Short mmCIF file of C-alpha atoms and ligand atoms in Angstrom, two decimals:
data_model
loop_
_atom_site.label_atom_id
_atom_site.label_comp_id
_atom_site.label_asym_id
_atom_site.label_seq_id
_atom_site.Cartn_x
_atom_site.Cartn_y
_atom_site.Cartn_z
CA MET A 1 -18.63 23.41 -4.73
CA VAL A 2 -19.69 19.91 -3.73
CA ALA A 3 -23.11 19.01 -5.10
CA SER A 4 -23.41 15.46 -3.79
CA THR A 5 -21.57 12.60 -2.18
CA ALA A 6 -22.10 8.85 -2.28
CA SER A 7 -20.61 5.58 -1.13
CA GLU A 8 -20.88 2.01 -2.27
CA ARG A 9 -19.89 -1.23 -0.56
CA VAL A 10 -17.83 -3.53 -2.80
CA ASP A 11 -17.04 -7.12 -1.85
CA LEU A 12 -13.77 -8.07 -3.51
CA GLU A 13 -12.44 -11.51 -4.27
CA LEU A 14 -8.71 -12.04 -4.28
CA ASP A 15 -6.95 -13.59 -7.23
CA THR A 16 -5.64 -16.31 -4.92
CA ALA A 17 -5.90 -16.73 -1.15
CA PHE A 18 -3.56 -14.25 0.50
CA THR A 19 -1.95 -15.45 3.71
CA ILE A 20 0.17 -13.56 6.21
CA SER A 21 1.33 -14.65 9.66
CA ARG A 22 -1.97 -13.48 11.21
CA GLY A 23 -4.26 -15.38 8.85
CA SER A 24 -5.67 -15.91 5.39
CA THR A 25 -7.87 -13.71 3.20
CA VAL A 26 -9.88 -14.83 0.18
CA GLU A 27 -12.21 -11.86 0.02
CA THR A 28 -12.39 -8.44 1.56
CA THR A 29 -14.83 -5.56 1.80
CA ASN A 30 -13.98 -2.07 0.58
CA HIS A 31 -16.15 0.98 0.12
CA LEU A 32 -15.93 3.31 -2.86
CA VAL A 33 -16.55 6.97 -2.09
CA THR A 34 -17.50 9.65 -4.61
CA VAL A 35 -17.71 13.41 -4.26
CA THR A 36 -19.37 15.25 -7.16
CA ASP A 37 -19.25 18.98 -7.85
CA ARG A 38 -21.86 21.20 -9.48
CA ALA A 39 -20.17 20.83 -12.86
CA GLY A 40 -20.59 17.05 -12.64
CA ARG A 41 -16.93 16.28 -12.03
CA VAL A 42 -16.52 13.21 -9.82
CA GLY A 43 -13.72 12.52 -7.36
CA ILE A 44 -13.35 8.89 -6.28
CA GLY A 45 -11.63 7.22 -3.35
CA GLY A 46 -11.65 3.85 -1.66
CA ALA A 47 -11.74 2.68 1.94
CA ALA A 48 -10.03 -0.62 2.76
CA PRO A 49 -10.51 -1.37 6.47
CA ALA A 50 -8.16 -3.73 8.32
CA ALA A 51 -9.46 -5.86 11.19
CA TYR A 52 -6.06 -5.55 12.89
CA TYR A 53 -6.80 -1.85 13.42
CA GLY A 54 -10.34 -2.52 14.66
CA GLU A 55 -12.16 -1.62 11.45
CA ASP A 56 -14.30 -3.58 9.03
CA GLY A 57 -16.85 -3.08 6.28
CA ASP A 58 -19.61 -2.39 8.80
CA SER A 59 -17.64 0.19 10.75
CA VAL A 60 -16.76 1.99 7.53
CA ALA A 61 -20.41 1.92 6.45
CA ALA A 62 -21.42 3.35 9.82
CA ALA A 63 -18.84 6.14 9.69
CA LEU A 64 -19.25 7.30 6.09
CA PRO A 65 -22.59 9.19 6.29
CA ASP A 66 -21.29 11.64 8.92
CA LEU A 67 -17.95 12.03 7.13
CA LEU A 68 -19.63 12.76 3.81
CA ALA A 69 -22.07 15.18 5.49
CA ALA A 70 -19.02 17.08 6.76
CA VAL A 71 -17.62 17.32 3.23
CA GLU A 72 -20.92 18.70 1.99
CA SER A 73 -21.13 21.17 4.85
CA VAL A 74 -17.64 22.57 4.16
CA GLY A 75 -18.72 22.81 0.53
CA ASP A 76 -15.46 23.77 -1.19
CA PRO A 77 -13.34 20.64 -1.71
CA GLY A 78 -10.28 22.89 -2.04
CA GLU A 79 -10.54 23.48 1.71
CA TRP A 80 -9.17 20.04 2.35
CA GLN A 81 -7.31 21.07 5.48
CA THR A 82 -10.62 21.99 7.09
CA ILE A 83 -12.28 18.88 5.69
CA GLU A 84 -9.59 16.52 7.01
CA ARG A 85 -9.68 18.17 10.44
CA ARG A 86 -13.44 17.64 10.59
CA LEU A 87 -13.08 14.03 9.50
CA ALA A 88 -10.56 13.36 12.27
CA GLU A 89 -12.88 14.92 14.87
CA ILE A 90 -15.90 12.96 13.68
CA ALA A 91 -14.32 9.51 13.32
CA PRO A 92 -10.90 9.41 14.98
CA ASP A 93 -10.86 5.59 15.01
CA GLU A 94 -12.05 5.05 11.42
CA ALA A 95 -8.87 5.75 9.49
CA ALA A 96 -9.88 3.73 6.42
CA ALA A 97 -13.22 5.53 6.04
CA ARG A 98 -11.47 8.89 6.40
CA ALA A 99 -8.84 7.86 3.86
CA GLY A 100 -11.50 6.97 1.31
CA VAL A 101 -13.11 10.39 1.72
CA SER A 102 -9.76 12.16 1.66
CA VAL A 103 -8.74 10.58 -1.64
CA ALA A 104 -12.11 11.36 -3.24
CA VAL A 105 -11.86 15.02 -2.19
CA HIS A 106 -8.28 15.37 -3.42
CA ASP A 107 -9.14 13.63 -6.68
CA LEU A 108 -12.00 16.08 -7.24
CA VAL A 109 -9.86 19.14 -6.51
CA ALA A 110 -7.16 18.03 -8.94
CA ARG A 111 -9.83 17.33 -11.58
CA GLN A 112 -11.26 20.80 -11.05
CA ARG A 113 -7.80 22.20 -11.68
CA ASP A 114 -7.40 19.84 -14.65
CA GLU A 115 -4.12 18.54 -13.27
CA PRO A 116 -2.80 15.23 -11.96
CA LEU A 117 -2.90 15.12 -8.16
CA TYR A 118 0.88 15.11 -7.67
CA ARG A 119 0.98 18.55 -9.30
CA GLU A 120 -1.02 19.94 -6.37
CA TRP A 121 2.08 19.32 -4.25
CA GLY A 122 4.65 20.18 -6.94
CA LEU A 123 6.04 16.63 -6.97
CA ASP A 124 8.25 15.18 -9.71
CA PRO A 125 6.56 12.09 -11.21
CA GLU A 126 9.92 10.70 -12.30
CA ARG A 127 10.98 10.31 -8.65
CA ALA A 128 8.41 7.64 -7.83
CA PRO A 129 10.15 4.34 -7.01
CA ALA A 130 8.92 1.10 -8.59
CA THR A 131 6.41 -0.82 -6.51
CA SER A 132 7.07 -4.25 -5.12
CA VAL A 133 4.46 -6.98 -5.40
CA THR A 134 3.66 -9.31 -2.54
CA VAL A 135 3.89 -13.08 -2.33
CA GLY A 136 1.73 -14.43 0.51
CA ILE A 137 2.58 -17.42 2.69
CA ASP A 138 2.04 -20.79 1.04
CA ASP A 139 3.96 -24.01 0.41
CA PRO A 140 7.52 -23.26 -0.71
CA GLU A 141 6.80 -24.54 -4.25
CA GLU A 142 3.71 -22.34 -4.55
CA MET A 143 5.56 -19.28 -3.28
CA ALA A 144 8.37 -19.98 -5.73
CA ALA A 145 5.88 -20.24 -8.58
CA ARG A 146 4.23 -16.96 -7.64
CA ALA A 147 7.61 -15.25 -7.34
CA ARG A 148 8.63 -16.53 -10.76
CA GLU A 149 5.36 -15.34 -12.29
CA TRP A 150 5.66 -11.81 -10.92
CA ARG A 151 9.35 -11.56 -11.65
CA THR A 152 8.87 -12.50 -15.28
CA ALA A 153 5.45 -10.96 -15.85
CA SER A 154 5.45 -8.28 -18.48
CA ASP A 155 2.21 -6.65 -19.36
CA SER A 156 0.43 -3.37 -18.97
CA GLY A 157 0.25 -4.20 -15.27
CA THR A 158 -2.54 -1.76 -14.63
CA ALA A 159 -4.44 -2.00 -11.43
CA SER A 160 -7.46 -2.16 -13.72
CA ASP A 161 -6.06 -5.26 -15.31
CA SER A 162 -5.36 -7.17 -12.15
CA GLY A 163 -4.58 -10.82 -12.42
CA THR A 164 -3.09 -10.53 -15.87
CA ALA A 165 0.44 -10.64 -14.60
CA SER A 166 -0.07 -13.96 -12.90
CA ASP A 167 -2.20 -15.31 -15.71
CA SER A 168 0.47 -14.55 -18.27
CA GLY A 169 3.24 -15.97 -16.15
CA THR A 170 2.54 -19.54 -17.10
CA ALA A 171 5.15 -22.26 -16.84
CA SER A 172 5.66 -22.12 -20.59
CA ASP A 173 6.82 -18.52 -20.54
CA SER A 174 8.45 -18.44 -17.17
CA GLY A 175 12.00 -18.17 -18.38
CA THR A 176 14.27 -15.67 -16.74
CA ALA A 177 13.55 -12.01 -17.15
CA SER A 178 16.47 -11.66 -19.52
CA ASP A 179 15.72 -14.55 -21.84
CA SER A 180 12.05 -13.70 -22.13
CA GLY A 181 12.84 -10.07 -22.74
CA ALA A 182 10.43 -9.22 -19.93
CA ALA A 183 11.40 -6.82 -17.22
CA GLY A 184 8.92 -8.19 -14.69
CA TYR A 185 8.41 -6.76 -11.24
CA PRO A 186 11.87 -5.87 -9.90
CA ALA A 187 11.01 -6.15 -6.21
CA LEU A 188 9.08 -8.86 -4.40
CA LYS A 189 7.78 -8.64 -0.85
CA ILE A 190 7.73 -12.06 0.74
CA LYS A 191 5.42 -12.74 3.66
CA LEU A 192 6.98 -14.93 6.36
CA GLY A 193 6.15 -16.00 9.91
CA THR A 194 5.25 -19.66 9.52
CA GLY A 195 7.74 -21.86 11.31
CA ASP A 196 9.59 -22.92 8.18
CA ASP A 197 10.48 -19.52 6.85
CA ARG A 198 13.97 -20.34 5.68
CA ALA A 199 12.87 -23.07 3.25
CA ARG A 200 10.19 -20.79 1.85
CA LEU A 201 12.54 -17.91 1.28
CA ARG A 202 15.18 -20.17 -0.25
CA ALA A 203 12.62 -21.51 -2.73
CA VAL A 204 11.61 -17.96 -3.65
CA ARG A 205 15.22 -16.89 -4.11
CA GLU A 206 15.94 -19.84 -6.40
CA ALA A 207 12.86 -18.97 -8.46
CA ALA A 208 13.72 -15.27 -8.70
CA PRO A 209 17.50 -15.01 -8.49
CA ASP A 210 17.69 -11.40 -9.60
CA ALA A 211 14.70 -9.98 -7.72
CA SER A 212 15.12 -7.46 -4.95
CA LEU A 213 13.59 -9.31 -1.99
CA ARG A 214 11.84 -7.69 0.94
CA VAL A 215 10.58 -9.77 3.85
CA ASP A 216 7.55 -8.95 6.02
CA ALA A 217 6.99 -11.13 9.10
CA ASN A 218 3.99 -9.07 10.26
CA GLY A 219 5.31 -9.15 13.81
CA ASP A 220 5.35 -12.92 14.09
CA TRP A 221 8.89 -13.39 15.37
CA SER A 222 10.31 -12.80 18.82
CA ALA A 223 13.36 -10.55 18.87
CA ASP A 224 15.56 -13.62 19.47
CA GLU A 225 14.00 -15.46 16.54
CA ALA A 226 14.52 -12.43 14.33
CA LEU A 227 18.14 -12.09 15.42
CA ALA A 228 18.70 -15.78 14.65
CA ALA A 229 17.16 -15.30 11.20
CA LEU A 230 19.35 -12.36 10.19
CA PRO A 231 22.26 -14.45 8.82
CA TRP A 232 20.11 -16.50 6.43
CA LEU A 233 18.00 -13.49 5.46
CA ASP A 234 21.26 -11.76 4.55
CA ASP A 235 22.61 -14.87 2.74
CA LEU A 236 19.46 -14.93 0.60
CA GLY A 237 19.95 -11.29 -0.28
CA VAL A 238 17.05 -9.73 1.60
CA ALA A 239 17.18 -5.98 0.96
CA LEU A 240 14.65 -4.89 3.57
CA LEU A 241 13.09 -6.49 6.66
CA GLU A 242 9.62 -5.30 7.65
CA GLN A 243 8.07 -5.64 11.11
CA PRO A 244 10.07 -8.65 12.31
CA VAL A 245 8.64 -8.43 15.85
CA SER A 246 5.30 -7.54 17.42
CA GLY A 247 4.06 -4.00 16.86
CA ASP A 248 4.39 -3.06 20.54
CA ASP A 249 7.87 -4.52 21.02
CA HIS A 250 9.92 -1.40 20.40
CA ALA A 251 12.89 -2.67 22.41
CA GLY A 252 12.95 -5.86 20.36
CA LEU A 253 12.70 -3.88 17.15
CA ALA A 254 15.66 -1.76 18.21
CA ARG A 255 17.75 -4.88 18.95
CA VAL A 256 16.98 -6.35 15.53
CA THR A 257 17.69 -3.07 13.74
CA GLU A 258 20.99 -2.66 15.57
CA ALA A 259 22.14 -6.11 14.42
CA ALA A 260 20.58 -6.23 10.95
CA PRO A 261 22.75 -5.80 7.87
CA MET A 262 19.67 -4.66 5.92
CA PRO A 263 17.29 -1.75 6.70
CA VAL A 264 14.45 -2.61 9.09
CA ALA A 265 10.97 -1.12 8.64
CA ALA A 266 8.15 -0.44 11.10
CA ASP A 267 4.61 -1.05 9.85
CA GLU A 268 2.35 -2.19 12.71
CA SER A 269 4.69 -0.28 15.09
CA CYS A 270 4.01 3.07 13.41
CA VAL A 271 0.40 3.86 12.56
CA THR A 272 0.33 7.67 12.38
CA ALA A 273 2.72 10.64 12.46
CA THR A 274 2.52 10.81 16.25
CA ASP A 275 4.02 7.30 16.50
CA VAL A 276 7.17 8.30 14.64
CA PRO A 277 9.13 9.84 17.54
CA ASP A 278 8.61 6.69 19.65
CA ILE A 279 10.15 4.36 17.07
CA ALA A 280 12.62 6.75 15.46
CA ASP A 281 15.60 5.16 17.22
CA ALA A 282 14.33 1.61 16.71
CA VAL A 283 14.10 1.35 12.91
CA ASP A 284 15.40 2.68 9.60
CA VAL A 285 12.16 2.90 7.62
CA VAL A 286 8.52 3.77 8.38
CA VAL A 287 5.68 2.18 6.42
CA VAL A 288 3.01 4.78 5.66
CA LYS A 289 -0.45 3.62 4.56
CA LEU A 290 -3.46 5.84 3.92
CA MET A 291 -5.65 3.25 5.63
CA LYS A 292 -3.60 3.42 8.85
CA CYS A 293 -3.16 7.18 9.12
CA GLY A 294 -6.48 8.32 7.64
CA GLY A 295 -5.81 10.13 4.38
CA LEU A 296 -3.47 12.07 2.17
CA GLY A 297 -2.91 14.97 4.58
CA PRO A 298 -2.12 12.63 7.50
CA ALA A 299 0.14 10.56 5.21
CA ARG A 300 2.11 13.64 4.21
CA ARG A 301 2.54 14.51 7.90
CA GLN A 302 3.74 10.98 8.71
CA ILE A 303 6.19 11.07 5.79
CA ALA A 304 7.49 14.45 6.95
CA ALA A 305 7.81 13.22 10.54
CA ALA A 306 9.79 10.19 9.38
CA HIS A 307 12.10 12.30 7.25
CA ALA A 308 12.59 14.75 10.12
CA SER A 309 13.78 11.80 12.22
CA GLY A 310 16.20 10.68 9.53
CA LEU A 311 14.07 7.69 8.51
CA ASP A 312 13.22 6.47 5.03
CA VAL A 313 9.61 5.78 4.07
CA MET A 314 7.85 2.90 2.38
CA LEU A 315 4.44 3.75 0.98
CA GLY A 316 2.26 0.68 1.56
CA CYS A 317 -1.35 -0.40 1.20
CA MET A 318 -4.00 -2.94 2.20
CA VAL A 319 -5.78 -5.18 -0.28
CA GLU A 320 -7.65 -2.36 -1.94
CA THR A 321 -9.15 -1.06 -5.17
CA GLY A 322 -7.40 0.92 -7.85
CA ALA A 323 -9.18 4.06 -6.57
CA ALA A 324 -7.42 3.82 -3.22
CA ILE A 325 -4.06 2.77 -4.67
CA ALA A 326 -4.11 5.61 -7.18
CA GLY A 327 -4.52 8.15 -4.38
CA ALA A 328 -1.52 6.84 -2.46
CA ALA A 329 0.59 6.58 -5.61
CA HIS A 330 0.66 10.36 -6.03
CA LEU A 331 2.76 10.56 -2.83
CA ALA A 332 5.30 8.09 -4.22
CA PRO A 333 7.77 10.78 -5.39
CA LEU A 334 8.29 11.57 -1.69
CA VAL A 335 9.37 8.09 -0.64
CA THR A 336 12.22 5.60 -1.04
CA TYR A 337 10.15 2.40 -1.27
CA ALA A 338 6.71 1.68 -2.71
CA ASP A 339 4.54 -1.33 -2.00
CA LEU A 340 1.33 -0.40 -3.78
CA ASP A 341 0.27 -3.78 -5.13
CA GLY A 342 -3.10 -4.08 -3.33
CA ALA A 343 -5.22 -3.89 -6.47
CA LEU A 344 -2.96 -6.34 -8.33
CA LEU A 345 -4.00 -9.01 -5.81
CA LEU A 346 -7.70 -8.70 -6.70
CA ALA A 347 -9.50 -11.13 -9.01
CA GLU A 348 -11.33 -8.12 -10.43
CA ASP A 349 -10.83 -4.46 -9.64
CA PRO A 350 -14.07 -2.41 -9.74
CA CYS A 351 -11.97 0.61 -10.70
CA THR A 352 -9.59 1.40 -13.47
CA GLY A 353 -6.51 2.69 -11.79
CA LEU A 354 -3.07 3.91 -12.38
CA SER A 355 -0.84 2.01 -14.74
CA LEU A 356 1.87 -0.07 -13.04
CA PRO A 357 3.86 -1.54 -15.95
CA ASP A 358 6.36 -3.98 -14.45
CA GLY A 359 6.01 -2.16 -11.14
CA GLU A 360 6.70 1.30 -12.51
CA ILE A 361 4.31 3.85 -11.00
CA ASP A 362 3.43 5.69 -14.18
CA LEU A 363 2.32 9.01 -12.71
CA ALA A 364 3.34 10.90 -15.83
CA ALA A 365 0.56 9.10 -17.71
CA VAL A 366 -2.13 10.51 -15.39
CA GLU A 367 -4.03 13.31 -17.08
CA ARG A 368 -6.04 14.60 -14.16
CA GLY A 369 -6.92 13.71 -10.60
CA THR A 370 -5.60 10.40 -9.28
CA GLY A 371 -6.23 8.71 -12.62
CA ALA A 372 -8.78 6.29 -11.14
CA ARG A 373 -12.31 5.75 -12.42
CA ARG A 374 -15.20 3.45 -11.58
CA ARG A 375 -15.55 0.77 -14.24
MG1 MG B 401 3.53 -4.86 6.54
#
């Protein structure tokens, strides 16, 4: 039974300024959530609100007391279906706060059972795809340098060790992956939507010739602009195109998907499971994030809805702590693409998280729960 709950606001600095088409971030506010049972076992989760979805650190702080009171009133964390229903009733518009609570509850239950979380769902840890790592918008030379660093980085790559990959990827050891013996991160997600996107992507491609490149325009392009970009995106070997047009432009998304040689993914266009039917004919891939849909149960429903519509799934994240990333990572065996780099972008992660050596989501190394701990 749950003995106590707690939350803590954590202001996080990013390793370097992170820019997408909507703006730049140098720091962000998360909340860590803990749920403790009578035996002293602690489940931990993290809430990473996104202003785009109308949430911020203050709204999470305002929502958490009622959400945590609901967890205590249900009492048995194993009754997570009941808990998640209550959370959705109490704070329907605070998905990030609910996600933080959801991960903490699931982490605790798996710890009580002395198993890694994925075992609760019978998932195969070997099926988790490698995660991509994101390169934000910057000058072409800077983006190329970041791409080269991630592509050739080879270290423990734990979320708890964030920043190491870029620190180790100095010019002196930035040879190709093959000549340095480093595997590096196999997939890079490149943020575009700047006006000179082609030059930026070309610079990245030259710096990381063998990387699998995904492009995310965060809805910046019109459908016509996206259609015009498809030939050079294809020439530069882009393997996946995420949210080329505005989140509410389903017709535009469908036009781009119809013409695109690569799969097209909906992120801002598909927030929860109930959005899937509306975009099912307009895209190939749905981006599922705990912070959009509100937790692990809602994420599983959104993944199932996408699969039922014949769509692939990318598991994504916000800029968030290792506690939040670790929760999402246990769903990775269900999906085709993973983009769980949020904690790698932090200057310092307040949590030790799951190990991500060269992008591999090492679920098999998790002994119990999500694998995350407060430092
Ligand atoms: Mg996105």
